[in-house]
């Protein structure tokens, strides 16, 4: 399996509901470093997994929808704890939709798998991964 990874970051504010979150129940900020990994069994006609520039632009656009936002005020997240794990899936879904719409170009149809990893610090991260429609 071949893979390519691009990285970016975004900053948000949010709070959590539930005793398990302790002081994080109060409003706080987070800066996430995001790794987006794409995988495929065979390289495309140009010898790539995916165009790195297009993949970087796509990730930047998806993160731009979240960057500098208070997620507690976002209607799409009403009633949800926007944990690192939850946000990894949100980013996965939004990137997968853009890939399906052709944002990575004509050779992206062979992409088989994607992994989104959010690093909340140098010692803690969460990820979501899954298959992409072939």
PDB file of C-alpha atoms in Angstrom:
ATOM      1  CA  UNK A   1       0.000   0.000   0.000  1.00  0.00           C
ATOM      2  CA  UNK A   2       1.348   3.418  -0.987  1.00  0.00           C
ATOM      3  CA  UNK A   3       0.623   6.513   1.095  1.00  0.00           C
ATOM      4  CA  UNK A   4       1.087  10.259   1.097  1.00  0.00           C
ATOM      5  CA  UNK A   5       0.605  12.585   4.070  1.00  0.00           C
ATOM      6  CA  UNK A   6       0.001  16.331   4.270  1.00  0.00           C
ATOM      7  CA  UNK A   7      -0.081  18.444   7.432  1.00  0.00           C
ATOM      8  CA  UNK A   8      -1.720  21.697   8.517  1.00  0.00           C
ATOM      9  CA  UNK A   9      -3.172  23.184  11.705  1.00  0.00           C
ATOM     10  CA  UNK A  10      -6.205  25.025  13.027  1.00  0.00           C
ATOM     11  CA  UNK A  11      -7.281  26.795  16.211  1.00  0.00           C
ATOM     12  CA  UNK A  12     -10.665  26.594  17.917  1.00  0.00           C
ATOM     13  CA  UNK A  13     -12.456  27.410  21.145  1.00  0.00           C
ATOM     14  CA  UNK A  14     -14.955  25.059  22.776  1.00  0.00           C
ATOM     15  CA  UNK A  15     -16.165  23.580  26.036  1.00  0.00           C
ATOM     16  CA  UNK A  16     -17.367  20.135  27.009  1.00  0.00           C
ATOM     17  CA  UNK A  17     -20.369  18.861  28.903  1.00  0.00           C
ATOM     18  CA  UNK A  18     -19.944  16.059  31.393  1.00  0.00           C
ATOM     19  CA  UNK A  19     -18.109  15.408  34.624  1.00  0.00           C
ATOM     20  CA  UNK A  20     -15.528  13.262  32.823  1.00  0.00           C
ATOM     21  CA  UNK A  21     -14.078  16.433  31.272  1.00  0.00           C
ATOM     22  CA  UNK A  22     -13.212  18.162  34.565  1.00  0.00           C
ATOM     23  CA  UNK A  23     -11.877  21.692  33.983  1.00  0.00           C
ATOM     24  CA  UNK A  24     -12.346  21.313  30.194  1.00  0.00           C
ATOM     25  CA  UNK A  25     -16.044  21.894  30.857  1.00  0.00           C
ATOM     26  CA  UNK A  26     -15.082  25.574  30.885  1.00  0.00           C
ATOM     27  CA  UNK A  27     -14.394  27.437  27.640  1.00  0.00           C
ATOM     28  CA  UNK A  28     -10.866  26.771  26.437  1.00  0.00           C
ATOM     29  CA  UNK A  29      -8.840  26.909  23.259  1.00  0.00           C
ATOM     30  CA  UNK A  30      -7.061  24.235  21.300  1.00  0.00           C
ATOM     31  CA  UNK A  31      -4.549  24.303  18.476  1.00  0.00           C
ATOM     32  CA  UNK A  32      -4.509  21.075  16.495  1.00  0.00           C
ATOM     33  CA  UNK A  33      -1.857  19.846  14.102  1.00  0.00           C
ATOM     34  CA  UNK A  34      -3.645  17.720  11.508  1.00  0.00           C
ATOM     35  CA  UNK A  35      -2.164  14.911   9.435  1.00  0.00           C
ATOM     36  CA  UNK A  36      -4.165  13.688   6.459  1.00  0.00           C
ATOM     37  CA  UNK A  37      -2.911  10.413   5.004  1.00  0.00           C
ATOM     38  CA  UNK A  38      -4.185   8.967   1.734  1.00  0.00           C
ATOM     39  CA  UNK A  39      -3.447   5.381   0.671  1.00  0.00           C
ATOM     40  CA  UNK A  40      -3.834   3.338  -2.472  1.00  0.00           C
ATOM     41  CA  UNK A  41      -2.674  -0.081  -3.660  1.00  0.00           C
ATOM     42  CA  UNK A  42      -1.266   1.165  -6.980  1.00  0.00           C
ATOM     43  CA  UNK A  43       0.148   4.522  -7.990  1.00  0.00           C
ATOM     44  CA  UNK A  44      -1.915   6.606 -10.410  1.00  0.00           C
ATOM     45  CA  UNK A  45      -0.977   7.186 -14.069  1.00  0.00           C
ATOM     46  CA  UNK A  46       1.418   9.956 -12.980  1.00  0.00           C
ATOM     47  CA  UNK A  47       3.178   7.772 -10.402  1.00  0.00           C
ATOM     48  CA  UNK A  48       1.503   9.409  -7.370  1.00  0.00           C
ATOM     49  CA  UNK A  49      -0.846   8.490  -4.569  1.00  0.00           C
ATOM     50  CA  UNK A  50      -2.448  11.936  -4.885  1.00  0.00           C
ATOM     51  CA  UNK A  51      -1.346  15.396  -5.944  1.00  0.00           C
ATOM     52  CA  UNK A  52       0.254  16.837  -2.798  1.00  0.00           C
ATOM     53  CA  UNK A  53      -0.563  20.444  -3.718  1.00  0.00           C
ATOM     54  CA  UNK A  54      -4.244  19.651  -4.336  1.00  0.00           C
ATOM     55  CA  UNK A  55      -4.407  17.563  -1.164  1.00  0.00           C
ATOM     56  CA  UNK A  56      -2.829  20.387   0.850  1.00  0.00           C
ATOM     57  CA  UNK A  57      -5.290  22.909  -0.609  1.00  0.00           C
ATOM     58  CA  UNK A  58      -8.222  20.614   0.163  1.00  0.00           C
ATOM     59  CA  UNK A  59      -7.142  20.108   3.769  1.00  0.00           C
ATOM     60  CA  UNK A  60      -6.559  23.855   4.203  1.00  0.00           C
ATOM     61  CA  UNK A  61     -10.089  24.572   2.881  1.00  0.00           C
ATOM     62  CA  UNK A  62     -11.699  22.036   5.229  1.00  0.00           C
ATOM     63  CA  UNK A  63      -9.777  23.351   8.233  1.00  0.00           C
ATOM     64  CA  UNK A  64     -10.666  26.908   7.214  1.00  0.00           C
ATOM     65  CA  UNK A  65     -14.305  26.049   7.938  1.00  0.00           C
ATOM     66  CA  UNK A  66     -13.300  25.408  11.576  1.00  0.00           C
ATOM     67  CA  UNK A  67     -10.354  27.753  12.152  1.00  0.00           C
ATOM     68  CA  UNK A  68     -10.793  30.560  14.707  1.00  0.00           C
ATOM     69  CA  UNK A  69     -14.329  29.408  15.514  1.00  0.00           C
ATOM     70  CA  UNK A  70     -16.049  28.838  18.820  1.00  0.00           C
ATOM     71  CA  UNK A  71     -17.403  25.361  18.115  1.00  0.00           C
ATOM     72  CA  UNK A  72     -20.020  25.765  20.859  1.00  0.00           C
ATOM     73  CA  UNK A  73     -21.680  28.337  18.554  1.00  0.00           C
ATOM     74  CA  UNK A  74     -21.620  26.197  15.396  1.00  0.00           C
ATOM     75  CA  UNK A  75     -25.114  24.854  14.572  1.00  0.00           C
ATOM     76  CA  UNK A  76     -23.629  21.693  13.011  1.00  0.00           C
ATOM     77  CA  UNK A  77     -22.220  20.713  16.414  1.00  0.00           C
ATOM     78  CA  UNK A  78     -25.195  21.628  18.608  1.00  0.00           C
ATOM     79  CA  UNK A  79     -25.521  19.214  21.500  1.00  0.00           C
ATOM     80  CA  UNK A  80     -22.198  17.478  20.747  1.00  0.00           C
ATOM     81  CA  UNK A  81     -18.922  17.398  22.629  1.00  0.00           C
ATOM     82  CA  UNK A  82     -16.396  18.432  19.997  1.00  0.00           C
ATOM     83  CA  UNK A  83     -13.690  16.105  21.277  1.00  0.00           C
ATOM     84  CA  UNK A  84     -10.522  15.463  19.323  1.00  0.00           C
ATOM     85  CA  UNK A  85     -11.919  12.106  18.221  1.00  0.00           C
ATOM     86  CA  UNK A  86     -15.184  13.701  17.059  1.00  0.00           C
ATOM     87  CA  UNK A  87     -13.324  16.404  15.102  1.00  0.00           C
ATOM     88  CA  UNK A  88     -11.111  13.807  13.400  1.00  0.00           C
ATOM     89  CA  UNK A  89     -14.277  12.178  11.996  1.00  0.00           C
ATOM     90  CA  UNK A  90     -15.743  15.551  10.960  1.00  0.00           C
ATOM     91  CA  UNK A  91     -12.581  16.378   9.016  1.00  0.00           C
ATOM     92  CA  UNK A  92     -12.498  12.867   7.523  1.00  0.00           C
ATOM     93  CA  UNK A  93     -16.094  13.173   6.312  1.00  0.00           C
ATOM     94  CA  UNK A  94     -15.593  16.638   4.859  1.00  0.00           C
ATOM     95  CA  UNK A  95     -12.412  15.601   3.027  1.00  0.00           C
ATOM     96  CA  UNK A  96     -14.040  12.393   1.749  1.00  0.00           C
ATOM     97  CA  UNK A  97     -16.935  14.443   0.337  1.00  0.00           C
ATOM     98  CA  UNK A  98     -14.522  16.771  -1.464  1.00  0.00           C
ATOM     99  CA  UNK A  99     -12.584  13.829  -2.885  1.00  0.00           C
ATOM    100  CA  UNK A 100     -15.846  12.280  -4.130  1.00  0.00           C
ATOM    101  CA  UNK A 101     -16.664  15.616  -5.817  1.00  0.00           C
ATOM    102  CA  UNK A 102     -13.375  15.448  -7.753  1.00  0.00           C
ATOM    103  CA  UNK A 103     -11.367  18.028  -5.852  1.00  0.00           C
ATOM    104  CA  UNK A 104      -8.178  15.935  -6.093  1.00  0.00           C
ATOM    105  CA  UNK A 105      -8.453  15.471  -9.835  1.00  0.00           C
ATOM    106  CA  UNK A 106      -9.201  12.650 -12.240  1.00  0.00           C
ATOM    107  CA  UNK A 107      -6.735  10.088 -10.851  1.00  0.00           C
ATOM    108  CA  UNK A 108      -8.091  10.226  -7.280  1.00  0.00           C
ATOM    109  CA  UNK A 109     -10.604   7.475  -8.080  1.00  0.00           C
ATOM    110  CA  UNK A 110      -8.058   4.851  -7.076  1.00  0.00           C
ATOM    111  CA  UNK A 111      -7.711   6.159  -3.534  1.00  0.00           C
ATOM    112  CA  UNK A 112      -8.689   3.388  -1.151  1.00  0.00           C
ATOM    113  CA  UNK A 113      -8.148   4.616   2.387  1.00  0.00           C
ATOM    114  CA  UNK A 114      -7.759   7.817   4.393  1.00  0.00           C
ATOM    115  CA  UNK A 115      -6.608   8.578   7.921  1.00  0.00           C
ATOM    116  CA  UNK A 116      -7.050  11.887   9.726  1.00  0.00           C
ATOM    117  CA  UNK A 117      -4.979  12.383  12.867  1.00  0.00           C
ATOM    118  CA  UNK A 118      -5.384  15.410  15.153  1.00  0.00           C
ATOM    119  CA  UNK A 119      -2.475  16.141  17.481  1.00  0.00           C
ATOM    120  CA  UNK A 120      -3.615  18.153  20.470  1.00  0.00           C
ATOM    121  CA  UNK A 121      -0.094  18.206  21.876  1.00  0.00           C
ATOM    122  CA  UNK A 122       3.258  16.498  21.435  1.00  0.00           C
ATOM    123  CA  UNK A 123       2.049  13.645  23.660  1.00  0.00           C
ATOM    124  CA  UNK A 124      -1.645  13.212  22.789  1.00  0.00           C
ATOM    125  CA  UNK A 125      -3.572  12.673  19.555  1.00  0.00           C
ATOM    126  CA  UNK A 126      -6.654  10.987  18.160  1.00  0.00           C
ATOM    127  CA  UNK A 127      -7.467   9.708  14.683  1.00  0.00           C
ATOM    128  CA  UNK A 128     -10.219   8.442  12.463  1.00  0.00           C
ATOM    129  CA  UNK A 129      -9.593   6.253   9.437  1.00  0.00           C
ATOM    130  CA  UNK A 130     -11.620   4.404   6.908  1.00  0.00           C
ATOM    131  CA  UNK A 131     -12.082   3.253   3.348  1.00  0.00           C
ATOM    132  CA  UNK A 132     -12.866   5.641   0.544  1.00  0.00           C
ATOM    133  CA  UNK A 133     -15.295   4.672  -2.222  1.00  0.00           C
ATOM    134  CA  UNK A 134     -13.260   3.151  -5.043  1.00  0.00           C
TER     135      UNK A 134
END
